[in-house]
Short mmCIF file of C-alpha atoms (C1' of nucleotides) in Angstrom, two decimals:
data_model
loop_
_atom_site.label_atom_id
_atom_site.label_comp_id
_atom_site.label_asym_id
_atom_site.label_seq_id
_atom_site.Cartn_x
_atom_site.Cartn_y
_atom_site.Cartn_z
CA MET F 19 11.97 -44.13 -88.36
CA LEU F 20 8.50 -42.87 -89.06
CA THR F 21 8.60 -43.53 -92.75
CA LYS F 22 9.59 -47.15 -92.76
CA PRO F 23 6.57 -49.36 -93.53
CA SER F 24 6.61 -51.28 -90.30
CA GLN F 25 5.31 -54.83 -90.06
CA GLU F 26 4.54 -54.37 -86.41
CA PRO F 27 2.56 -51.14 -86.19
CA CYS F 28 2.73 -51.15 -82.42
CA GLU F 29 6.36 -50.15 -82.20
CA VAL F 30 7.13 -47.42 -84.64
CA SER F 31 8.76 -44.93 -82.34
CA GLY F 32 10.94 -44.75 -79.31
CA CYS F 33 8.16 -43.01 -77.42
CA HIS F 34 6.02 -45.21 -75.24
CA ALA F 35 3.11 -42.77 -75.15
CA TYR F 36 3.10 -42.46 -78.93
CA ASN F 37 2.95 -46.22 -79.34
CA ALA F 38 0.20 -46.49 -76.76
CA LEU F 39 -1.99 -44.15 -78.78
CA LEU F 40 -1.13 -45.82 -82.04
CA ARG F 41 -2.22 -49.15 -80.67
CA ARG F 42 -5.72 -47.78 -80.25
CA LEU F 43 -6.10 -47.02 -83.93
CA ASP F 44 -6.89 -49.30 -86.82
CA ALA F 45 -4.34 -49.62 -89.61
CA ASN F 46 -5.84 -46.80 -91.60
CA ASP F 47 -6.08 -44.24 -88.86
CA ALA F 48 -2.67 -45.27 -87.60
CA ARG F 49 -1.30 -44.28 -90.99
CA VAL F 50 -3.04 -40.92 -90.79
CA PHE F 51 -1.59 -40.41 -87.34
CA ARG F 52 1.92 -41.32 -88.42
CA ASP F 53 1.76 -39.21 -91.54
CA ALA F 54 0.69 -36.21 -89.48
CA THR F 55 3.68 -36.59 -87.18
CA ARG F 56 6.74 -34.43 -87.59
CA THR F 57 9.89 -34.42 -85.54
CA LYS F 58 11.73 -31.44 -84.13
CA LYS F 59 14.79 -30.92 -82.00
CA PHE F 60 14.61 -28.45 -79.10
CA PRO F 61 17.72 -27.02 -77.45
CA VAL F 62 17.99 -26.37 -73.72
CA GLY F 63 16.03 -23.34 -72.61
CA ARG F 64 13.41 -23.47 -75.35
CA THR F 65 9.79 -23.99 -74.33
CA LEU F 66 7.29 -26.33 -76.00
CA PHE F 67 4.40 -24.24 -74.76
CA SER F 68 3.64 -21.68 -72.08
CA GLN F 69 1.14 -21.45 -69.29
CA GLY F 70 -1.93 -19.54 -70.46
CA GLU F 71 -1.48 -20.24 -74.16
CA THR F 72 -4.12 -22.20 -76.01
CA CYS F 73 -2.92 -25.59 -77.07
CA GLU F 74 -2.24 -26.24 -80.72
CA GLN F 75 -0.23 -29.43 -80.68
CA LEU F 76 0.33 -32.74 -79.05
CA TYR F 77 3.92 -33.53 -78.12
CA PHE F 78 5.80 -36.79 -77.64
CA ILE F 79 9.25 -36.78 -76.11
CA GLU F 80 11.55 -39.18 -77.93
CA SER F 81 14.65 -38.20 -76.03
CA GLY F 82 15.85 -35.53 -73.66
CA LEU F 83 14.17 -33.97 -70.68
CA VAL F 84 11.33 -31.48 -70.31
CA GLY F 85 10.21 -29.74 -67.12
CA LEU F 86 6.73 -28.57 -66.22
CA ARG F 87 6.70 -25.19 -64.56
CA ARG F 88 3.80 -23.37 -62.97
CA SER F 89 3.77 -19.70 -62.06
CA ASP F 90 1.24 -17.65 -60.16
CA GLU F 91 0.48 -13.96 -60.33
CA ASN F 92 2.48 -13.28 -57.19
CA GLY F 93 5.57 -14.01 -59.21
CA ASN F 94 6.27 -17.40 -57.68
CA SER F 95 7.38 -20.08 -60.06
CA ALA F 96 7.75 -23.77 -59.30
CA LEU F 97 9.25 -26.56 -61.34
CA LEU F 98 6.64 -29.24 -60.72
CA ARG F 99 8.16 -32.33 -62.24
CA LEU F 100 10.15 -33.79 -65.07
CA CYS F 101 8.86 -35.38 -68.25
CA ARG F 102 11.19 -37.93 -69.73
CA ALA F 103 11.51 -39.78 -73.01
CA GLY F 104 8.35 -41.75 -73.67
CA GLU F 105 5.94 -39.21 -72.23
CA SER F 106 3.32 -37.09 -73.94
CA LEU F 107 2.55 -33.43 -73.39
CA GLY F 108 -0.25 -31.15 -74.46
CA TYR F 109 -3.02 -33.71 -74.25
CA ARG F 110 -4.36 -32.12 -71.12
CA ALA F 111 -5.11 -28.76 -72.60
CA ILE F 112 -6.41 -30.30 -75.81
CA THR F 113 -8.73 -32.68 -74.00
CA ALA F 114 -9.99 -30.12 -71.53
CA GLY F 115 -10.35 -27.54 -74.29
CA ALA F 116 -8.55 -25.11 -72.04
CA ALA F 117 -5.34 -23.15 -71.96
CA HIS F 118 -2.10 -24.75 -70.83
CA GLN F 119 -1.85 -24.73 -67.06
CA ASN F 120 1.92 -25.14 -67.09
CA THR F 121 4.90 -24.12 -69.11
CA ALA F 122 6.90 -26.96 -70.67
CA GLU F 123 10.55 -25.98 -70.74
CA VAL F 124 13.32 -28.01 -72.25
CA LEU F 125 15.89 -28.84 -69.56
CA ALA F 126 18.06 -31.12 -71.67
CA SER F 127 18.23 -31.05 -75.45
CA SER F 128 15.21 -33.01 -76.65
CA GLN F 129 13.86 -34.70 -79.73
CA VAL F 130 10.10 -34.25 -79.88
CA MET F 131 7.37 -35.58 -82.16
CA ILE F 132 4.51 -33.25 -82.88
CA VAL F 133 0.95 -33.81 -84.07
CA SER F 134 -1.37 -30.92 -84.74
CA LYS F 135 -4.56 -30.52 -82.77
CA SER F 136 -6.79 -30.67 -85.82
CA VAL F 137 -5.54 -34.12 -86.84
CA LEU F 138 -5.97 -35.29 -83.31
CA ARG F 139 -9.51 -33.97 -83.15
CA TRP F 140 -10.36 -35.72 -86.35
CA LEU F 141 -8.99 -39.02 -85.08
CA ALA F 142 -10.55 -38.67 -81.65
CA HIS F 143 -13.91 -38.07 -83.29
CA ARG F 144 -13.66 -41.37 -85.16
CA ASN F 145 -12.12 -43.31 -82.27
CA THR F 146 -13.89 -42.81 -79.00
CA GLU F 147 -11.44 -45.10 -77.14
CA PHE F 148 -8.77 -42.59 -77.99
CA SER F 149 -9.47 -40.74 -74.77
CA GLY F 150 -8.74 -43.95 -72.89
CA GLY F 151 -5.11 -43.44 -73.83
CA PHE F 152 -5.07 -39.93 -72.46
CA LEU F 153 -6.76 -41.17 -69.32
CA GLY F 154 -3.82 -43.51 -68.82
CA PHE F 155 -1.38 -40.63 -69.25
CA ALA F 156 -3.29 -38.49 -66.79
CA LEU F 157 -3.51 -41.20 -64.16
CA ASN F 158 0.22 -41.79 -64.35
CA ALA F 159 0.95 -38.10 -64.09
CA LEU F 160 -1.44 -37.81 -61.17
CA ASN F 161 0.21 -40.66 -59.32
CA GLN F 162 3.64 -39.25 -59.82
CA THR F 163 2.61 -35.75 -58.83
CA GLU F 164 1.01 -37.12 -55.69
CA ALA F 165 4.21 -38.98 -54.88
CA ILE F 166 6.16 -35.74 -55.20
CA CYS F 167 3.56 -33.92 -53.17
CA ALA F 168 3.72 -36.54 -50.41
CA GLU F 169 7.46 -36.18 -50.33
CA LEU F 170 7.29 -32.41 -50.07
CA LEU F 171 4.84 -32.79 -47.20
CA THR F 172 6.98 -35.17 -45.20
CA ALA F 173 10.63 -35.35 -46.23
CA ARG F 174 13.68 -33.24 -45.54
CA LEU F 175 15.75 -31.66 -48.27
CA LYS F 176 18.46 -34.30 -47.98
CA ASP F 177 16.05 -37.16 -48.49
CA ARG F 178 14.25 -35.40 -51.30
CA LEU F 179 17.57 -34.97 -53.04
CA LEU F 180 18.41 -38.66 -52.70
CA SER F 181 15.00 -39.55 -54.04
CA LEU F 182 15.46 -37.20 -56.98
CA LEU F 183 18.85 -38.71 -57.74
CA ALA F 184 17.22 -42.12 -57.79
CA MET F 185 14.94 -40.88 -60.57
CA PHE F 186 17.88 -40.34 -62.86
CA ASP F 187 19.11 -43.90 -62.86
CA GLU F 188 17.14 -47.11 -63.12
CA ARG F 189 20.02 -49.04 -61.60
CA VAL F 190 18.82 -47.76 -58.25
CA VAL F 191 15.92 -50.18 -58.25
CA GLY F 192 17.99 -52.88 -59.93
CA SER F 193 19.43 -55.85 -58.14
CA GLU F 194 23.14 -55.08 -58.10
CA SER F 195 22.74 -53.93 -54.56
CA SER F 196 25.88 -52.79 -52.89
CA GLN F 197 27.85 -51.95 -56.01
CA ARG F 198 28.86 -48.33 -56.27
CA PHE F 199 27.93 -46.71 -59.56
CA GLU F 200 27.78 -43.36 -61.27
CA ILE F 201 24.89 -41.19 -62.40
CA GLU F 202 25.16 -38.45 -65.00
CA LEU F 203 22.78 -35.64 -64.12
CA PRO F 204 21.06 -34.21 -67.20
CA ILE F 205 20.25 -30.85 -65.65
CA GLN F 206 21.97 -28.02 -63.84
CA ARG F 207 21.93 -27.08 -60.16
CA LYS F 208 19.36 -24.33 -60.48
CA ASP F 209 16.84 -26.75 -61.93
CA LEU F 210 17.61 -29.38 -59.33
CA ALA F 211 17.06 -26.74 -56.67
CA ASP F 212 13.74 -25.71 -58.23
CA LEU F 213 12.54 -29.30 -58.30
CA LEU F 214 13.37 -29.63 -54.62
CA GLY F 215 11.80 -26.34 -53.63
CA THR F 216 15.07 -24.80 -52.55
CA ASN F 217 17.86 -22.60 -53.95
CA PRO F 218 21.29 -23.43 -55.38
CA ALA F 219 23.09 -22.31 -52.22
CA SER F 220 21.15 -24.60 -49.91
CA LEU F 221 21.36 -27.42 -52.41
CA SER F 222 25.10 -27.02 -52.56
CA ARG F 223 25.34 -27.26 -48.81
CA THR F 224 23.19 -30.38 -48.74
CA ILE F 225 25.41 -31.95 -51.38
CA ALA F 226 28.44 -31.09 -49.26
CA ARG F 227 26.81 -32.82 -46.29
CA LEU F 228 26.12 -35.98 -48.30
CA HIS F 229 29.71 -35.84 -49.46
CA LYS F 230 30.99 -35.58 -45.91
CA ASP F 231 28.77 -38.45 -44.77
CA GLY F 232 30.21 -40.62 -47.52
CA ASP F 233 26.87 -41.46 -49.12
CA VAL F 234 27.26 -39.80 -52.48
CA ARG F 235 30.08 -37.90 -54.14
CA PHE F 236 29.26 -35.06 -56.53
CA ASN F 237 31.64 -33.86 -59.20
CA GLY F 238 29.86 -31.39 -61.41
CA ARG F 239 27.12 -33.37 -63.08
CA ARG F 240 28.71 -36.72 -62.33
CA VAL F 241 27.41 -38.33 -59.19
CA LEU F 242 29.22 -41.27 -57.66
CA VAL F 243 26.88 -43.28 -55.48
CA LEU F 244 28.86 -44.89 -52.70
CA LYS F 245 25.96 -46.28 -50.68
CA PRO F 246 23.24 -47.38 -53.09
CA GLU F 247 21.06 -48.58 -50.24
CA ALA F 248 20.68 -44.97 -49.09
CA LEU F 249 19.22 -44.12 -52.49
CA LYS F 250 17.14 -47.22 -52.67
CA LYS F 251 15.37 -46.36 -49.47
CA GLU F 252 14.29 -43.05 -50.88
CA ALA F 253 13.56 -44.20 -54.40
CA SER F 254 10.48 -46.18 -53.57
CA ARG F 255 8.10 -43.26 -53.60
CA PHE F 256 8.67 -42.49 -57.21
CA TRP F 257 8.26 -45.92 -58.61
CA VAL F 258 4.53 -46.31 -58.39
CA GLN F 259 3.53 -48.91 -60.91
CA SER F 260 2.47 -47.42 -64.19
CA MET D 29 -33.82 -38.66 -54.63
CA LEU D 30 -32.55 -41.53 -56.70
CA THR D 31 -35.90 -43.22 -57.09
CA LYS D 32 -37.96 -40.35 -58.37
CA PRO D 33 -38.56 -40.65 -62.12
CA SER D 34 -36.84 -37.46 -63.11
CA GLN D 35 -37.86 -35.48 -66.13
CA GLU D 36 -34.42 -33.99 -66.36
CA PRO D 37 -32.06 -36.94 -66.16
CA CYS D 38 -29.04 -34.66 -65.98
CA GLU D 39 -29.63 -33.50 -62.43
CA VAL D 40 -30.61 -36.36 -60.25
CA SER D 41 -28.13 -35.95 -57.45
CA GLY D 42 -26.28 -33.32 -55.52
CA CYS D 43 -22.99 -34.68 -56.79
CA HIS D 44 -21.51 -32.95 -59.79
CA ALA D 45 -19.32 -35.91 -60.78
CA TYR D 46 -22.28 -38.27 -60.63
CA ASN D 47 -24.30 -36.06 -62.90
CA ALA D 48 -21.39 -35.68 -65.29
CA LEU D 49 -21.24 -39.44 -65.77
CA LEU D 50 -24.98 -39.78 -66.04
CA ARG D 51 -25.03 -37.25 -68.81
CA ARG D 52 -22.88 -39.56 -70.91
CA LEU D 53 -25.44 -42.36 -70.82
CA ASP D 54 -28.61 -42.85 -72.81
CA ALA D 55 -31.90 -43.05 -70.90
CA ASN D 56 -31.72 -46.80 -70.57
CA ASP D 57 -28.18 -47.05 -69.25
CA ALA D 58 -28.76 -44.07 -67.03
CA ARG D 59 -31.53 -46.00 -65.37
CA VAL D 60 -29.22 -48.98 -64.86
CA PHE D 61 -26.64 -46.68 -63.35
CA ARG D 62 -29.11 -45.04 -61.00
CA ASP D 63 -30.63 -48.34 -59.95
CA ALA D 64 -27.19 -49.66 -59.10
CA THR D 65 -26.47 -46.71 -56.86
CA ARG D 66 -26.84 -46.97 -53.12
CA THR D 67 -26.19 -44.33 -50.50
CA LYS D 68 -24.26 -44.66 -47.28
CA LYS D 69 -23.29 -42.37 -44.44
CA PHE D 70 -19.71 -42.44 -43.15
CA PRO D 71 -18.73 -41.01 -39.76
CA VAL D 72 -15.47 -39.18 -39.15
CA GLY D 73 -12.47 -41.49 -39.00
CA ARG D 74 -13.90 -44.21 -41.24
CA THR D 75 -12.12 -44.94 -44.52
CA LEU D 76 -13.73 -45.50 -47.90
CA PHE D 77 -10.78 -47.57 -49.07
CA SER D 78 -7.14 -48.10 -48.22
CA GLN D 79 -3.92 -47.81 -50.13
CA GLY D 80 -2.96 -51.22 -51.56
CA GLU D 81 -6.47 -52.65 -51.63
CA THR D 82 -8.01 -53.63 -54.92
CA CYS D 83 -10.86 -51.38 -55.88
CA GLU D 84 -14.38 -52.73 -55.74
CA GLN D 85 -16.50 -49.63 -55.90
CA LEU D 86 -16.91 -46.20 -57.33
CA TYR D 87 -17.71 -43.45 -54.83
CA PHE D 88 -19.46 -40.11 -55.16
CA ILE D 89 -19.37 -37.63 -52.32
CA GLU D 90 -22.74 -36.00 -51.81
CA SER D 91 -21.77 -34.12 -48.69
CA GLY D 92 -18.99 -33.99 -46.16
CA LEU D 93 -15.25 -34.10 -46.62
CA VAL D 94 -12.84 -36.90 -47.51
CA GLY D 95 -9.05 -36.74 -47.42
CA LEU D 96 -6.60 -38.64 -49.59
CA ARG D 97 -3.63 -39.98 -47.66
CA ARG D 98 -0.51 -41.64 -49.00
CA SER D 99 1.95 -43.61 -46.91
CA ASP D 100 5.29 -45.08 -47.79
CA GLU D 101 7.12 -48.02 -46.29
CA ASN D 102 9.35 -45.72 -44.26
CA GLY D 103 6.31 -44.93 -42.15
CA ASN D 104 5.76 -41.45 -43.52
CA SER D 105 2.20 -40.50 -44.16
CA ALA D 106 0.98 -37.42 -45.99
CA LEU D 107 -2.51 -36.01 -46.35
CA LEU D 108 -2.38 -35.07 -50.02
CA ARG D 109 -5.58 -33.16 -50.56
CA LEU D 110 -9.25 -32.87 -49.78
CA CYS D 111 -12.14 -34.24 -51.78
CA ARG D 112 -15.33 -32.28 -51.34
CA ALA D 113 -18.99 -32.78 -52.15
CA GLY D 114 -19.38 -33.31 -55.87
CA GLU D 115 -16.22 -35.31 -56.38
CA SER D 116 -15.76 -38.94 -57.33
CA LEU D 117 -13.32 -41.46 -55.86
CA GLY D 118 -12.21 -44.91 -56.85
CA TYR D 119 -12.34 -44.36 -60.59
CA ARG D 120 -8.55 -44.25 -60.78
CA ALA D 121 -7.95 -47.73 -59.46
CA ILE D 122 -10.86 -49.14 -61.44
CA THR D 123 -9.72 -47.58 -64.68
CA ALA D 124 -6.08 -48.47 -64.23
CA GLY D 125 -6.99 -51.96 -63.06
CA ALA D 126 -4.62 -51.46 -60.18
CA ALA D 127 -4.72 -51.22 -56.43
CA HIS D 128 -5.63 -47.98 -54.68
CA GLN D 129 -2.63 -45.70 -54.44
CA ASN D 130 -4.10 -43.69 -51.59
CA THR D 131 -6.27 -44.15 -48.58
CA ALA D 132 -9.55 -42.21 -48.56
CA GLU D 133 -10.35 -41.21 -45.01
CA VAL D 134 -13.46 -39.41 -43.91
CA LEU D 135 -12.51 -36.11 -42.27
CA ALA D 136 -16.03 -34.77 -41.81
CA SER D 137 -19.14 -36.92 -41.64
CA SER D 138 -20.03 -37.70 -45.25
CA GLN D 139 -22.88 -38.95 -47.36
CA VAL D 140 -21.55 -41.09 -50.19
CA MET D 141 -23.12 -42.76 -53.20
CA ILE D 142 -21.66 -46.10 -54.22
CA VAL D 143 -21.72 -48.05 -57.47
CA SER D 144 -20.15 -51.48 -57.73
CA LYS D 145 -17.28 -52.11 -60.10
CA SER D 146 -19.12 -54.80 -62.04
CA VAL D 147 -21.97 -52.47 -63.00
CA LEU D 148 -19.48 -49.84 -63.99
CA ARG D 149 -17.55 -52.30 -66.14
CA TRP D 150 -20.71 -53.34 -67.88
CA LEU D 151 -21.66 -49.75 -68.62
CA ALA D 152 -18.17 -48.76 -69.68
CA HIS D 153 -18.12 -51.65 -72.10
CA ARG D 154 -21.28 -50.41 -73.81
CA ASN D 155 -20.33 -46.73 -73.63
CA THR D 156 -16.83 -46.01 -74.78
CA GLU D 157 -17.20 -42.30 -74.06
CA PHE D 158 -17.61 -43.20 -70.45
CA SER D 159 -13.88 -42.94 -69.92
CA GLY D 160 -14.08 -39.36 -71.17
CA GLY D 161 -15.83 -38.55 -67.90
CA PHE D 162 -13.08 -40.09 -65.84
CA LEU D 163 -10.52 -38.25 -67.92
CA GLY D 164 -12.17 -35.02 -66.84
CA PHE D 165 -12.01 -36.05 -63.20
CA ALA D 166 -8.35 -37.00 -63.53
CA LEU D 167 -7.40 -33.75 -65.25
CA ASN D 168 -9.07 -31.72 -62.53
CA ALA D 169 -7.36 -33.72 -59.81
CA LEU D 170 -4.05 -33.34 -61.59
CA ASN D 171 -4.43 -29.59 -61.86
CA GLN D 172 -5.32 -29.24 -58.24
CA THR D 173 -2.53 -31.50 -57.06
CA GLU D 174 -0.08 -29.51 -59.16
CA ALA D 175 -1.35 -26.31 -57.60
CA ILE D 176 -0.75 -27.75 -54.14
CA CYS D 177 2.63 -29.01 -55.21
CA ALA D 178 3.60 -25.61 -56.57
CA GLU D 179 2.59 -24.04 -53.31
CA LEU D 180 4.63 -26.49 -51.28
CA LEU D 181 7.60 -25.73 -53.49
CA THR D 182 7.42 -21.98 -53.11
CA ALA D 183 5.27 -20.75 -50.25
CA ARG D 184 5.79 -20.33 -46.53
CA LEU D 185 3.62 -22.00 -43.95
CA LYS D 186 1.72 -18.79 -43.21
CA ASP D 187 0.76 -18.30 -46.83
CA ARG D 188 -0.13 -21.94 -47.31
CA LEU D 189 -2.44 -21.68 -44.35
CA LEU D 190 -4.18 -18.63 -45.76
CA SER D 191 -4.57 -20.40 -49.06
CA LEU D 192 -6.02 -23.45 -47.35
CA LEU D 193 -8.47 -21.28 -45.43
CA ALA D 194 -9.57 -19.81 -48.72
CA MET D 195 -10.51 -23.30 -49.89
CA PHE D 196 -13.08 -23.60 -47.16
CA ASP D 197 -15.17 -20.66 -48.19
CA GLU D 198 -16.27 -19.59 -51.61
CA ARG D 199 -16.89 -16.06 -50.35
CA VAL D 200 -13.16 -15.53 -50.62
CA VAL D 201 -13.35 -15.28 -54.37
CA GLY D 202 -16.67 -13.48 -54.22
CA SER D 203 -17.11 -9.78 -54.73
CA GLU D 204 -17.96 -8.53 -51.24
CA SER D 205 -14.38 -7.43 -50.91
CA SER D 206 -13.54 -5.76 -47.68
CA GLN D 207 -16.33 -7.22 -45.57
CA ARG D 208 -15.14 -9.32 -42.68
CA PHE D 209 -16.74 -12.74 -42.54
CA GLU D 210 -16.52 -16.05 -40.74
CA ILE D 211 -15.45 -19.51 -41.86
CA GLU D 212 -16.35 -22.71 -40.07
CA LEU D 213 -13.51 -25.20 -40.42
CA PRO D 214 -14.79 -28.73 -41.03
CA ILE D 215 -11.66 -30.47 -39.77
CA GLN D 216 -9.43 -30.50 -36.73
CA ARG D 217 -5.96 -29.04 -36.24
CA LYS D 218 -4.08 -32.28 -36.77
CA ASP D 219 -5.58 -32.68 -40.23
CA LEU D 220 -4.94 -29.05 -41.09
CA ALA D 221 -1.34 -29.55 -40.05
CA ASP D 222 -1.03 -32.68 -42.17
CA LEU D 223 -2.39 -30.88 -45.22
CA LEU D 224 0.18 -28.14 -44.73
CA GLY D 225 3.06 -30.50 -44.15
CA THR D 226 3.60 -29.36 -40.58
CA ASN D 227 2.60 -30.33 -37.04
CA PRO D 228 -0.09 -28.99 -34.70
CA ALA D 229 2.43 -27.08 -32.59
CA SER D 230 3.87 -25.10 -35.49
CA LEU D 231 0.40 -24.58 -36.93
CA SER D 232 -0.76 -23.18 -33.63
CA ARG D 233 2.13 -20.75 -33.58
CA THR D 234 1.38 -19.64 -37.12
CA ILE D 235 -2.23 -19.07 -36.18
CA ALA D 236 -1.10 -16.99 -33.22
CA ARG D 237 1.03 -14.88 -35.55
CA LEU D 238 -1.88 -14.27 -37.92
CA HIS D 239 -3.95 -13.35 -34.89
CA LYS D 240 -1.36 -10.86 -33.69
CA ASP D 241 -1.03 -9.32 -37.14
CA GLY D 242 -4.80 -8.78 -37.18
CA ASP D 243 -5.40 -10.69 -40.41
CA VAL D 244 -7.48 -13.59 -39.14
CA ARG D 245 -8.86 -14.50 -35.73
CA PHE D 246 -9.19 -18.17 -34.78
CA ASN D 247 -11.57 -19.39 -32.15
CA GLY D 248 -11.61 -23.16 -32.21
CA ARG D 249 -13.02 -24.08 -35.57
CA ARG D 250 -14.52 -20.68 -36.17
CA VAL D 251 -12.30 -18.37 -38.16
CA LEU D 252 -13.05 -14.69 -38.36
CA VAL D 253 -11.45 -13.19 -41.44
CA LEU D 254 -10.58 -9.55 -40.74
CA LYS D 255 -8.62 -8.83 -43.89
CA PRO D 256 -10.25 -10.74 -46.76
CA GLU D 257 -7.76 -9.32 -49.23
CA ALA D 258 -4.99 -11.26 -47.49
CA LEU D 259 -6.87 -14.46 -48.20
CA LYS D 260 -7.78 -13.44 -51.69
CA LYS D 261 -4.17 -12.97 -52.61
CA GLU D 262 -3.40 -16.54 -51.64
CA ALA D 263 -6.57 -18.14 -52.89
CA SER D 264 -5.79 -17.76 -56.56
CA ARG D 265 -3.62 -20.85 -56.83
CA PHE D 266 -6.41 -23.19 -55.97
CA TRP D 267 -9.00 -21.86 -58.30
CA VAL D 268 -7.69 -23.11 -61.58
CA GLN D 269 -10.58 -23.20 -64.01
CA SER D 270 -12.13 -26.62 -64.14
"C1'" DT V 13 -19.41 -32.01 -9.94
"C1'" DG V 14 -15.27 -34.04 -10.50
"C1'" DG V 15 -12.41 -36.96 -12.93
"C1'" DG V 16 -10.76 -38.39 -17.41
"C1'" DC V 17 -9.52 -37.75 -21.99
"C1'" DG V 18 -8.78 -35.59 -26.41
"C1'" DC V 19 -7.56 -31.52 -28.53
"C1'" DC V 20 -5.10 -27.46 -28.68
"C1'" DT V 21 -1.64 -24.13 -27.17
"C1'" DT V 22 2.68 -22.63 -25.10
"C1'" DG V 23 7.54 -22.84 -23.66
"C1'" DA V 24 12.29 -23.90 -24.38
"C1'" DC V 25 15.48 -25.09 -27.39
"C1'" DC V 26 17.81 -25.90 -31.53
"C1'" DT V 27 18.35 -27.37 -36.43
"C1'" DC V 28 17.40 -26.80 -41.13
"C1'" DG V 29 17.39 -24.12 -44.56
"C1'" DG V 30 16.79 -19.15 -46.56
"C1'" DT V 31 19.28 -14.86 -48.01
"C1'" DC V 32 22.72 -12.05 -49.82
"C1'" DA V 33 27.30 -11.24 -51.07
"C1'" DA V 34 31.72 -12.67 -52.24
"C1'" DA V 35 34.80 -16.01 -54.02
"C1'" DT V 36 35.79 -19.76 -57.12
"C1'" DC V 37 35.33 -22.72 -60.95
"C1'" DG V 38 34.58 -24.02 -65.85
"C1'" DC V 39 34.11 -23.00 -70.32
"C1'" DC V 40 34.27 -20.58 -74.47
"C1'" DA V 41 35.82 -16.93 -77.62
"C1'" DC V 42 39.19 -13.92 -78.95
"C1'" DG T 18 46.84 -17.64 -72.78
"C1'" DT T 19 43.39 -14.35 -71.08
"C1'" DG T 20 39.19 -12.00 -70.30
"C1'" DG T 21 34.45 -12.61 -69.65
"C1'" DC T 22 30.44 -14.76 -68.12
"C1'" DG T 23 27.50 -17.96 -66.22
"C1'" DA T 24 27.36 -21.77 -62.97
"C1'" DT T 25 28.54 -23.30 -58.51
"C1'" DT T 26 30.28 -23.06 -53.95
"C1'" DT T 27 31.27 -20.86 -49.61
"C1'" DG T 28 30.74 -17.59 -45.70
"C1'" DA T 29 28.08 -15.12 -42.40
"C1'" DC T 30 23.98 -14.42 -40.52
"C1'" DC T 31 19.42 -15.28 -39.01
"C1'" DG T 32 14.55 -16.61 -39.08
"C1'" DA T 33 11.08 -20.19 -39.87
"C1'" DG T 34 9.69 -24.00 -38.21
"C1'" DG T 35 10.63 -28.82 -35.96
"C1'" DT T 36 10.62 -31.39 -31.43
"C1'" DC T 37 9.37 -32.71 -27.02
"C1'" DA T 38 7.25 -31.83 -22.90
"C1'" DA T 39 4.16 -29.40 -20.01
"C1'" DG T 40 0.09 -26.88 -19.39
"C1'" DG T 41 -4.70 -25.35 -20.39
"C1'" DC T 42 -9.23 -26.02 -22.22
"C1'" DG T 43 -13.52 -28.17 -23.48
"C1'" DC T 44 -16.44 -31.94 -23.32
"C1'" DC T 45 -18.43 -36.21 -22.01
"C1'" DC T 46 -19.81 -39.28 -18.63
"C1'" DA T 47 -20.38 -41.18 -14.16
#
DNA sequence: TGGGCGCCTTGACCTCGGTCAAATCGCCAC
DNA sequence: GTGGCGATTTGACCGAGGTCAAGGCGCCCA
């Protein structure tokens, strides 16, 4: 995919963030950028980078799912949010010239494009608008993190779970209103629990309650949504315009 | 302060963010920027801008305290975080060309510098590194919001309160370890409760518990810290390096 | 000096969700 | 199949914190 001499240099990858950066470069620099890109597959459980490390690379998620985790010295560890296909990672530490503030752990097997810091520095030096791209990434991340934060401040576990479910399927915001449909969860219960700030036991109980109320039926990682409007109501927070 | 012909153009205001932007401009543009700046005092309860509005101005907090609040259509409203003297507001909506995602409400009487969007646009057009400044602001905000998020995901109300107290006094991270000292809270209970994701009643009970345990003694807005090490332990999350 | 009005605290009550241990399920290798 | 192991659910228990209403306190103003 990266080697084909594309006629339309704006769409050379399946990663939105990658394309957004590429669009800010002239043909020549775009070639440099593409040539410096390599692709790697990461299995579940692997980490792209760890909190405290200095940043060496810029990452672009082509497929899969990566979680950002933050720990403190008291031993607490929180799974802050998910990064999906199309997103970029590592730009924060590179731009700030600081260590990674979070650990990026692979939650579902992911295909990732990688560009080394040195190439990036070289390009950024020649293209001052380059940082405009990162600014866009940061603003999106900030908005989403604030949405999550707002939810943690106000919503109950049950509603947070519904809202999280809504994240995993774009049909939730689609038009086919009252149709039941199925979502395939890409991650396991422990991770879901971490994202919600709870533990697998409590999560399991909440799922049982939803089941009993007839809203949503869980079967392992398959989730049958019986009342889409319940999800829709909760979904809104996450879909800030990007 | 803004009119004096400064010899050292880097430090013309008491606002760190303002100075950071100014430093990215040459002498000429810096003058344009300064001349376009006006100062305004906002009393408690006023808002700088509201969620959903289009952004017309860039704000710099010289003194006081501003809170960012996010509401959703279900009627929930969360006070996300505090913006203190030195911070900038409004750059997100301007940069993204979108509406404000949050409401900025004045929690403690504030002195604010204001620059109109049109001037900013003009300057940003001539100075492509300008967005690098905003990127820095966004990365800081993101880090802090993540820290708050992590705390909400893992910590109990009591510990979140201690951590919030620590925010209000830099002595907490200082060296004078075991000395008791006093903090003057700039905001009222309701706002504290909102920041912690709780209500005044529960907050009051938590305060009473801290009082009984001999850690911290509240007297209205005056807080006597008896065991600084208790605060120190919690403070760490918020002081990510900027 | 005595309302009046916010702000804050307290009481009573109860639900949500945390904790720990045991049981069950699902999956893979042998 | 069968044992093993991790993932998930369930049970039993209980504590943190939500809710609503009443009470106290401080402050301003007439």
